[in-house]
PDB file of N, CA and C in Angstrom:
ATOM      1  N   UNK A   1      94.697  83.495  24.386  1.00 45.00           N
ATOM      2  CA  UNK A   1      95.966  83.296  25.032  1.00 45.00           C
ATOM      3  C   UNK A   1      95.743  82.877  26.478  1.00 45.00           C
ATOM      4  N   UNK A   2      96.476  81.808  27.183  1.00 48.00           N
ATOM      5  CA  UNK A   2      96.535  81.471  28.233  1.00 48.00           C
ATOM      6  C   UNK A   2      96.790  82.169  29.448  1.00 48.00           C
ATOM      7  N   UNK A   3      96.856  82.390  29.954  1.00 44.00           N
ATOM      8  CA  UNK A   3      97.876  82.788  31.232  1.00 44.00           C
ATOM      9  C   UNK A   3      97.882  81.413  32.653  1.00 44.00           C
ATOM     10  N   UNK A   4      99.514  81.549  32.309  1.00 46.00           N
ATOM     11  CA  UNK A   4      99.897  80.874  33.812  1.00 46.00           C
ATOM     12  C   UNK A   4      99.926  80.682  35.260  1.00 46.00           C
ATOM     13  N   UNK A   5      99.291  82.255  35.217  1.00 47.00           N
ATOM     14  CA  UNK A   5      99.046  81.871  36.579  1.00 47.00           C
ATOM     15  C   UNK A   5      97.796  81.336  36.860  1.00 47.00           C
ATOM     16  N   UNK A   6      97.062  81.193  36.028  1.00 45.00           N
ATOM     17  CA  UNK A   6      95.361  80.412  36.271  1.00 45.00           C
ATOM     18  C   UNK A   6      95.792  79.084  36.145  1.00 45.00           C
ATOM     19  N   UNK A   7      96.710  78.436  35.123  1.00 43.00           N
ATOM     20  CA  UNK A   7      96.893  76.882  35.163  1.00 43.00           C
ATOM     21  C   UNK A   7      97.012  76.252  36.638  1.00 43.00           C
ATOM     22  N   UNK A   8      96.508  75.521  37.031  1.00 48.00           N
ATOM     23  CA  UNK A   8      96.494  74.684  38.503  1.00 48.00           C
ATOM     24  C   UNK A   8      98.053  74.045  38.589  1.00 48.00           C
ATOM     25  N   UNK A   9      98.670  73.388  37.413  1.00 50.00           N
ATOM     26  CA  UNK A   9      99.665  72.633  37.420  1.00 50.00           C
ATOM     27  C   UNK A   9     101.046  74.034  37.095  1.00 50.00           C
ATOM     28  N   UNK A  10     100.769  75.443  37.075  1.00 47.00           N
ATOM     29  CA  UNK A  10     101.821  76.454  37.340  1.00 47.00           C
ATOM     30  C   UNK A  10     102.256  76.628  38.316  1.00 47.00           C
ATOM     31  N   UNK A  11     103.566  76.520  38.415  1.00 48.00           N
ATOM     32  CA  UNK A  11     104.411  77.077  39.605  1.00 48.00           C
ATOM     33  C   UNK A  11     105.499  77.977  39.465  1.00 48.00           C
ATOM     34  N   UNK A  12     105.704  79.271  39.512  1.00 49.00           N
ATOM     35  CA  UNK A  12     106.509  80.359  39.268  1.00 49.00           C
ATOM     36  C   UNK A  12     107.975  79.263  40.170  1.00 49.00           C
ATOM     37  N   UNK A  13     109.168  79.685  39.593  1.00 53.00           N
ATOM     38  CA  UNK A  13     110.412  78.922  39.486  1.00 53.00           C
ATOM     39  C   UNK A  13     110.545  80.025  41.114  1.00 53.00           C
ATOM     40  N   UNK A  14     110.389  80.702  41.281  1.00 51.00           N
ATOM     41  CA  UNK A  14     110.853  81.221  42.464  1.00 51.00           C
ATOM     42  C   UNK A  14     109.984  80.685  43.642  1.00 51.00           C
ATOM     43  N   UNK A  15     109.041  80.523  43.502  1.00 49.00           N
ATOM     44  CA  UNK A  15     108.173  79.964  44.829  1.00 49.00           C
ATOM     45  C   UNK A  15     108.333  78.900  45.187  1.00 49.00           C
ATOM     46  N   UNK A  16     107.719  78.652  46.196  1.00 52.00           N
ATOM     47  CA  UNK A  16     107.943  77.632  47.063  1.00 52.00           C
ATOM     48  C   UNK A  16     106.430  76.950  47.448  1.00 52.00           C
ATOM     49  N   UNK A  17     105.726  76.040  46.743  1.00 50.00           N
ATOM     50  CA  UNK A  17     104.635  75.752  47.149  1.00 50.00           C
ATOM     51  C   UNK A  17     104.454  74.198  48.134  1.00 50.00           C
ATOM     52  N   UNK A  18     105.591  74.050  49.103  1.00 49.00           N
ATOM     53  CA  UNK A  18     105.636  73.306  49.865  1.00 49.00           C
ATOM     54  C   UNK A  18     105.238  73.091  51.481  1.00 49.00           C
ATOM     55  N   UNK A  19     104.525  72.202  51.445  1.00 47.00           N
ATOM     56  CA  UNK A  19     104.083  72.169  53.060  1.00 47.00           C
ATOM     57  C   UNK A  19     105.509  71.060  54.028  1.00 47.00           C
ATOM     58  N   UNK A  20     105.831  71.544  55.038  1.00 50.00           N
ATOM     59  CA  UNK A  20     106.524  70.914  55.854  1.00 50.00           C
ATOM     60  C   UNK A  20     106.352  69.837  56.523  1.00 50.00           C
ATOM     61  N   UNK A  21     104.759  69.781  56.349  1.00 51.00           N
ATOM     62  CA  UNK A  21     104.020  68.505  57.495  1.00 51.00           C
ATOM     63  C   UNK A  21     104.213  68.687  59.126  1.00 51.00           C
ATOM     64  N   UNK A  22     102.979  68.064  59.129  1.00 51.00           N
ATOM     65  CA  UNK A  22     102.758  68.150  60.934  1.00 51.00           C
ATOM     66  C   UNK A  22     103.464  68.118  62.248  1.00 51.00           C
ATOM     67  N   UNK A  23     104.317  67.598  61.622  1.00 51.00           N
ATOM     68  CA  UNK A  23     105.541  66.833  62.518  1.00 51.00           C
ATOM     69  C   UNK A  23     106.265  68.099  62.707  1.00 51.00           C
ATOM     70  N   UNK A  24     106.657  69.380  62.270  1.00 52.00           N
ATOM     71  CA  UNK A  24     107.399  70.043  62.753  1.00 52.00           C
ATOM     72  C   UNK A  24     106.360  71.336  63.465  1.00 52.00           C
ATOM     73  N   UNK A  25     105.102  71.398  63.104  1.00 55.00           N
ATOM     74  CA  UNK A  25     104.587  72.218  63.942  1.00 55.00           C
ATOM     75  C   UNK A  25     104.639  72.190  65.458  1.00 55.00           C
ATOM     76  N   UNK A  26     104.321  70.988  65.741  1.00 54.00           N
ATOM     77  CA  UNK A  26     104.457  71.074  67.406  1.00 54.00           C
ATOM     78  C   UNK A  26     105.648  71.125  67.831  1.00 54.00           C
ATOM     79  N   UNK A  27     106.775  71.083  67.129  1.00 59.00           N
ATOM     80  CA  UNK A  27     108.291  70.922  67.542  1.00 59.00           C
ATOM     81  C   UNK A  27     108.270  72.650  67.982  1.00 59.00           C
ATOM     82  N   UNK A  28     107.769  73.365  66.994  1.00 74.00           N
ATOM     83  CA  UNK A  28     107.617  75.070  67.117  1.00 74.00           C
ATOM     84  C   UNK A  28     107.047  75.235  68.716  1.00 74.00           C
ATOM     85  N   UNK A  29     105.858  74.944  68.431  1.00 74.00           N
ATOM     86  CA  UNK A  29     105.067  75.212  69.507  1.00 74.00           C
ATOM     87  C   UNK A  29     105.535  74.814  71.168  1.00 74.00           C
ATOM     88  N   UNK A  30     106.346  73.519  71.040  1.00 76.00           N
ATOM     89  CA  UNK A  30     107.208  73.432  72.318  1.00 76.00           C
ATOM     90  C   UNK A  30     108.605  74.174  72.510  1.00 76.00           C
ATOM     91  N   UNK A  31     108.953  74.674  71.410  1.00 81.00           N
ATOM     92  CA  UNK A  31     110.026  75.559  71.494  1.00 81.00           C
ATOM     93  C   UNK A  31     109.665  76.843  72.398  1.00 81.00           C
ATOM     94  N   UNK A  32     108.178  77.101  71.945  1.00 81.00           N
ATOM     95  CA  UNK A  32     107.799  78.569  72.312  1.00 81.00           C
ATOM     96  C   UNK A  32     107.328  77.877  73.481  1.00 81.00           C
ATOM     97  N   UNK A  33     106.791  77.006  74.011  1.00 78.00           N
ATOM     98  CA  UNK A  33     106.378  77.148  75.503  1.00 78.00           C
ATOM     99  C   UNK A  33     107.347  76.834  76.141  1.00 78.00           C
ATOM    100  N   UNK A  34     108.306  76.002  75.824  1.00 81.00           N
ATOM    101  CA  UNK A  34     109.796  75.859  76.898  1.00 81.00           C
ATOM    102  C   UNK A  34     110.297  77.429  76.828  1.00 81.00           C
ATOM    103  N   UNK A  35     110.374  78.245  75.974  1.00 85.00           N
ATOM    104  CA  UNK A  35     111.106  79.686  76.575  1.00 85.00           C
ATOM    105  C   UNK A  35     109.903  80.007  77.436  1.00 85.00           C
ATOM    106  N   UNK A  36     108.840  80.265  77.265  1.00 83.00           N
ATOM    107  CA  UNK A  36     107.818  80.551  77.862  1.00 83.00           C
ATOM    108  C   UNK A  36     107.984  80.463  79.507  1.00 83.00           C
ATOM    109  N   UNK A  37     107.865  78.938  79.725  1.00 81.00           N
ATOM    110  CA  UNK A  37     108.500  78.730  80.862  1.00 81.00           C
ATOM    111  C   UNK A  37     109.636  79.251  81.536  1.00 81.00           C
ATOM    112  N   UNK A  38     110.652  79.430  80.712  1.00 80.00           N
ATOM    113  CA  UNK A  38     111.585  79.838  81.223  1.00 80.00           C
ATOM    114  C   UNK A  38     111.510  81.659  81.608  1.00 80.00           C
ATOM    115  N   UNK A  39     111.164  82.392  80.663  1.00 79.00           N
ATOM    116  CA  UNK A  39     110.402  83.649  81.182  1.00 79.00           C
ATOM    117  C   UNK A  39     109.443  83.818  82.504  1.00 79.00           C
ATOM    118  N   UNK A  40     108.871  82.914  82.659  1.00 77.00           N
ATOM    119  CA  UNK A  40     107.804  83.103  83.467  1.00 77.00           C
ATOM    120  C   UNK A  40     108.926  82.577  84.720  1.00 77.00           C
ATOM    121  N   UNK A  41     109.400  81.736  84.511  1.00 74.00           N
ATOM    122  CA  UNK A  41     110.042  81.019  85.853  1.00 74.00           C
ATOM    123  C   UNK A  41     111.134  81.870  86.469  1.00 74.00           C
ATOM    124  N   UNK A  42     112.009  83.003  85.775  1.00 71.00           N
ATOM    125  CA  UNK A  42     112.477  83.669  85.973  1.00 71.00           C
ATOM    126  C   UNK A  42     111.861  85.276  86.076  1.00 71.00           C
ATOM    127  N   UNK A  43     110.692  85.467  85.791  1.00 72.00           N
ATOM    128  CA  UNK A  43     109.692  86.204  86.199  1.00 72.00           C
ATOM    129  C   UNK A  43     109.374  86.336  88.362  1.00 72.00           C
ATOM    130  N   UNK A  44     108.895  85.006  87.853  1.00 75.00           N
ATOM    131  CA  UNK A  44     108.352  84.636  89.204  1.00 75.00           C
ATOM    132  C   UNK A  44     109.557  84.262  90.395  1.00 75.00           C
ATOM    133  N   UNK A  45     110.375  83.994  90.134  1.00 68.00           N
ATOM    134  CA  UNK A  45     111.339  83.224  91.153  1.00 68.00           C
ATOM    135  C   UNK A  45     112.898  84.039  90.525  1.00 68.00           C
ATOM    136  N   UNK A  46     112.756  85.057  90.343  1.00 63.00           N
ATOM    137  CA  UNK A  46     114.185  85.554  90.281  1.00 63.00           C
ATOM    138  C   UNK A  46     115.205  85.299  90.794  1.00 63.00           C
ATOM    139  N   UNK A  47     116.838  85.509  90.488  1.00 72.00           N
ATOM    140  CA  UNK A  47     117.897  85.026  91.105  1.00 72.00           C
ATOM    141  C   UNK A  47     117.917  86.031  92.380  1.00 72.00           C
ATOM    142  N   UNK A  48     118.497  86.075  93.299  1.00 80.00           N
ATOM    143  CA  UNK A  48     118.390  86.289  94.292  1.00 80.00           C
ATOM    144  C   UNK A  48     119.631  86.781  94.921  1.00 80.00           C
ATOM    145  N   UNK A  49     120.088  86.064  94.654  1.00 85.00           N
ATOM    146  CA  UNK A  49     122.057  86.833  94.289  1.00 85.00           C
ATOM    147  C   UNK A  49     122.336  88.034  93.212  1.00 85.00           C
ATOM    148  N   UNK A  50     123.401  89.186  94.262  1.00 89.00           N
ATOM    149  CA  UNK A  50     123.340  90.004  93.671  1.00 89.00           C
ATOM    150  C   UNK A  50     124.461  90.090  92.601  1.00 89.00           C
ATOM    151  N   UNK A  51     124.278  90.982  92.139  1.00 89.00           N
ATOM    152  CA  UNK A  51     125.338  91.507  90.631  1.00 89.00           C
ATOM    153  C   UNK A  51     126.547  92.124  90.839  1.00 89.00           C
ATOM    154  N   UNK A  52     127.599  92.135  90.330  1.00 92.00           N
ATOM    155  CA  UNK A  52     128.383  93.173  91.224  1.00 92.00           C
ATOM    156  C   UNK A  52     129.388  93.175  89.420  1.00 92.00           C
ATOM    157  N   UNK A  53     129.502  94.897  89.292  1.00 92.00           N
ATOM    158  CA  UNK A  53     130.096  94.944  87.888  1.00 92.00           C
ATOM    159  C   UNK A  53     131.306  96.098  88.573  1.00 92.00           C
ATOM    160  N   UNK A  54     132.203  96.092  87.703  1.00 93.00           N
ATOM    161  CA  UNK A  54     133.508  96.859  87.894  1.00 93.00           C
ATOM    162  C   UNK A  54     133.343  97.924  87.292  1.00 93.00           C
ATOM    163  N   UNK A  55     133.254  99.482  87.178  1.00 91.00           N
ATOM    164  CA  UNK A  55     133.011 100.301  86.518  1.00 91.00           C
ATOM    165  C   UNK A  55     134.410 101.537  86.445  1.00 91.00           C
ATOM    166  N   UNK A  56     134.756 101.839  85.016  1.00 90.00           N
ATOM    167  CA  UNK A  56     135.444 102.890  85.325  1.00 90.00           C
ATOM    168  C   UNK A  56     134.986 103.817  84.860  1.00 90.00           C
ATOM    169  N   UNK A  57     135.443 105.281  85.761  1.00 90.00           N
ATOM    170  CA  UNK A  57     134.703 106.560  85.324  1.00 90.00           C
ATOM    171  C   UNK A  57     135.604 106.970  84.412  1.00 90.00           C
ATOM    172  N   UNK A  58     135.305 108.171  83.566  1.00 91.00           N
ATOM    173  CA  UNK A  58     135.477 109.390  82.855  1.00 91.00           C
ATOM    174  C   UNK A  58     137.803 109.545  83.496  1.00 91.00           C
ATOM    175  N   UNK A  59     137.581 109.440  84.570  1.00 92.00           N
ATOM    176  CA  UNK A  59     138.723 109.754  85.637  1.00 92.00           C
ATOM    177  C   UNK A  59     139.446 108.510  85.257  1.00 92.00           C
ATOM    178  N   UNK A  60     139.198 107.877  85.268  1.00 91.00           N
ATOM    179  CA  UNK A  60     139.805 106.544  85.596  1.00 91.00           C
ATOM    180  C   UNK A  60     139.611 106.021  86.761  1.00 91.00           C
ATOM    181  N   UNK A  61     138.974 106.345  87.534  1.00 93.00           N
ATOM    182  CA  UNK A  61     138.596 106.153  88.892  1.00 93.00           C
ATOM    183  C   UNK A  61     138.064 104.465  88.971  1.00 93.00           C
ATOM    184  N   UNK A  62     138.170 103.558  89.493  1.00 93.00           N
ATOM    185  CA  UNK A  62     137.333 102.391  89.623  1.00 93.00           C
ATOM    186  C   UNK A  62     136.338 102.404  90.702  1.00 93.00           C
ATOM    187  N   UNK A  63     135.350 102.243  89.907  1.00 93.00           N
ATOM    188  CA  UNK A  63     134.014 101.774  91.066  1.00 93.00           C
ATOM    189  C   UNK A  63     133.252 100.675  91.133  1.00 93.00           C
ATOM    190  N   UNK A  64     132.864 100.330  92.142  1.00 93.00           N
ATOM    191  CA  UNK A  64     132.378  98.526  92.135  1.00 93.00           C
ATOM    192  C   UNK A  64     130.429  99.059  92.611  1.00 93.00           C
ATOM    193  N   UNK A  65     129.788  98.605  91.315  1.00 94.00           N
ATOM    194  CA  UNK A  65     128.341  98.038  91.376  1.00 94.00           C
ATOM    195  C   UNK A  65     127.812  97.219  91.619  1.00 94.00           C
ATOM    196  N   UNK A  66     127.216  97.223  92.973  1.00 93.00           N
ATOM    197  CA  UNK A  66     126.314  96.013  93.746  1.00 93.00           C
ATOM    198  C   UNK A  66     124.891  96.449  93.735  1.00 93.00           C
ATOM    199  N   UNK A  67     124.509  94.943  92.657  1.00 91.00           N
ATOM    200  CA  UNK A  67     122.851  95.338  92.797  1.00 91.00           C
ATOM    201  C   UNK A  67     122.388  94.342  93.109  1.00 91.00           C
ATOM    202  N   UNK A  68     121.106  94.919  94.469  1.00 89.00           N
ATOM    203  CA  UNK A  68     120.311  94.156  94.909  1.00 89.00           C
ATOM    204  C   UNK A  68     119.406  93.754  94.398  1.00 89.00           C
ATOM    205  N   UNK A  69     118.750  92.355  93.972  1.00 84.00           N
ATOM    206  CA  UNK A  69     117.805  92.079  93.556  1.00 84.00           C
ATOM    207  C   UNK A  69     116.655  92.103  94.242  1.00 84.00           C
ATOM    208  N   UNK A  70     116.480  91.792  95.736  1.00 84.00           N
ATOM    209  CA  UNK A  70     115.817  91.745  96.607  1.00 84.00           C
ATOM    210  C   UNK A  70     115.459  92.544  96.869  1.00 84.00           C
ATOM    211  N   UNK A  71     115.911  93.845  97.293  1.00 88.00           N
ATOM    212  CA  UNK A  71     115.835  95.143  97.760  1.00 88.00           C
ATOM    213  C   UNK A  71     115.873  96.388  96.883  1.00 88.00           C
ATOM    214  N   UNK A  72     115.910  95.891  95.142  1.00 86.00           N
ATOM    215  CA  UNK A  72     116.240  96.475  93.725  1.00 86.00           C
ATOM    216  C   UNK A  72     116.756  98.189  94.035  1.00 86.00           C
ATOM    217  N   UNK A  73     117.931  97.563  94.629  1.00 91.00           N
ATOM    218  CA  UNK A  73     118.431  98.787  95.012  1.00 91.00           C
ATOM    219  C   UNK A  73     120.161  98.698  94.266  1.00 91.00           C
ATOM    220  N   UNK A  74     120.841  99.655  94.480  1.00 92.00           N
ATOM    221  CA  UNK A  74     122.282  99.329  93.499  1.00 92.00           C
ATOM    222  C   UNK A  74     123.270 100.000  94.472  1.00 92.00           C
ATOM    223  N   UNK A  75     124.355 100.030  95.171  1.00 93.00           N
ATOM    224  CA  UNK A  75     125.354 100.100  95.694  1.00 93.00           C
ATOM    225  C   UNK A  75     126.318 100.475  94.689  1.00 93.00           C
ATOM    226  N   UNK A  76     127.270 101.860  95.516  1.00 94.00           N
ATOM    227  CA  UNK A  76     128.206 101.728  94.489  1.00 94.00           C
ATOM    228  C   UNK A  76     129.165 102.091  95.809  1.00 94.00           C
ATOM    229  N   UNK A  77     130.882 101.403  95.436  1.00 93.00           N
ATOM    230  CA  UNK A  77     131.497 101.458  96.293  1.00 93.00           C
ATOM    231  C   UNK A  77     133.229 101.498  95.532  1.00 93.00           C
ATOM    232  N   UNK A  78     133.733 101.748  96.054  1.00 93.00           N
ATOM    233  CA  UNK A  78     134.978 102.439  96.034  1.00 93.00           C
ATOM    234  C   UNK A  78     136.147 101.119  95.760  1.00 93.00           C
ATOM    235  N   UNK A  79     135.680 100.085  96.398  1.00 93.00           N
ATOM    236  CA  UNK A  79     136.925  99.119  96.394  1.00 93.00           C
ATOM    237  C   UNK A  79     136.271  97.697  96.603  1.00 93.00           C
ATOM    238  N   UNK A  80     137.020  96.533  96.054  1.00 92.00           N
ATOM    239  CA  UNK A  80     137.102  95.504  96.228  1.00 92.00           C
ATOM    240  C   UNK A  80     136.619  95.217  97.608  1.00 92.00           C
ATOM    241  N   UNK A  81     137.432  95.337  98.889  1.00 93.00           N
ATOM    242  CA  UNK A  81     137.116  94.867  99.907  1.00 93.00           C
ATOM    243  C   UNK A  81     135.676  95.856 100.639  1.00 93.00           C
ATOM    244  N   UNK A  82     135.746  96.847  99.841  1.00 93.00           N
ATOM    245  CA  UNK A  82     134.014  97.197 100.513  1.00 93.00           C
ATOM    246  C   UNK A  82     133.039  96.366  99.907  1.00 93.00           C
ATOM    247  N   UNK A  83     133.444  96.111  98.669  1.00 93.00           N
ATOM    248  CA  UNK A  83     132.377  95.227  97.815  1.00 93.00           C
ATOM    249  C   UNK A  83     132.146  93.572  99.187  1.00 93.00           C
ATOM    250  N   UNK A  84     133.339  93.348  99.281  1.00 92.00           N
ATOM    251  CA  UNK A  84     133.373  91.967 100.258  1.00 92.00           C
ATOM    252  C   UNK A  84     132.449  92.062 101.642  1.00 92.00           C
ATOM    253  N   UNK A  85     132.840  93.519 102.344  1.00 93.00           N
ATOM    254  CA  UNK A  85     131.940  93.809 103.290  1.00 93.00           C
ATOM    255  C   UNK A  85     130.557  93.418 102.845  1.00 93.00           C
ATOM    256  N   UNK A  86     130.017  94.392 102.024  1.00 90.00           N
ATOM    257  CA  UNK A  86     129.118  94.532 102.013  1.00 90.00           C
ATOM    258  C   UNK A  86     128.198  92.996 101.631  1.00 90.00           C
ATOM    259  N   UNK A  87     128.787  92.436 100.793  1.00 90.00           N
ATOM    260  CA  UNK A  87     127.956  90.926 100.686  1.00 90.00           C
ATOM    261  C   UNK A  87     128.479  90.049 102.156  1.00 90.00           C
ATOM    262  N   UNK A  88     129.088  90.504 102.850  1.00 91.00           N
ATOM    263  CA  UNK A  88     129.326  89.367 104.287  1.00 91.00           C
ATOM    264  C   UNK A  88     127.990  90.018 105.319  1.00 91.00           C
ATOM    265  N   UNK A  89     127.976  91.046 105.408  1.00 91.00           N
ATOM    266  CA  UNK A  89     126.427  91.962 105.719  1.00 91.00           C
ATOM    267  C   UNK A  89     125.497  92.038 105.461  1.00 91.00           C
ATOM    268  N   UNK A  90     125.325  91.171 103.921  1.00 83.00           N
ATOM    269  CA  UNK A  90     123.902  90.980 103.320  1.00 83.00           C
ATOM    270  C   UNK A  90     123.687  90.206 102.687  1.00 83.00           C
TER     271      UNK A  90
END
């Protein structure tokens, strides 16, 4: 008795014994070094401008989050126009 999976010319109906060709490998490979770049470039040269998020507490209280990138420090402040101060000051 035979078996199929030794025949050279067998191919199980579920598999896939296809190659894609060359042409899309390097398409991969520049995919991964353009993020690459982009990691590293934002690694090295971070934004520089800070963050500023609206937060409400538990209270309902509103508080304004200023984070420094430069100084990786985070501010928290009470109101809109302290938030304004504080970026005309820094």
């Amino acid at each position: 008795m035979k078996y199929p999976a030794f025949s050279p010319a067998y191919q199980p109906e579920n598999s896939r014994c296809e190659f894609s060709g060359d042409s899309q490998q390097p398409f991969k490979f520049s995919q991964f070094f353009a993020k690459l770049g982009q990691v590293l470039l934002a690694w090295f040269a971070p934004d520089n401008e800070p963050t500023i998020t609206q937060v409400i507490d538990r209270q309902g209280q509103v508080w304004w989050r200023v984070d420094d990138p430069r100084t990786h420090h985070s501010y928290w402040v009470e109101s809109e126009t302290a938030v304004m101060i504080w970026l005309e000051n820094n």
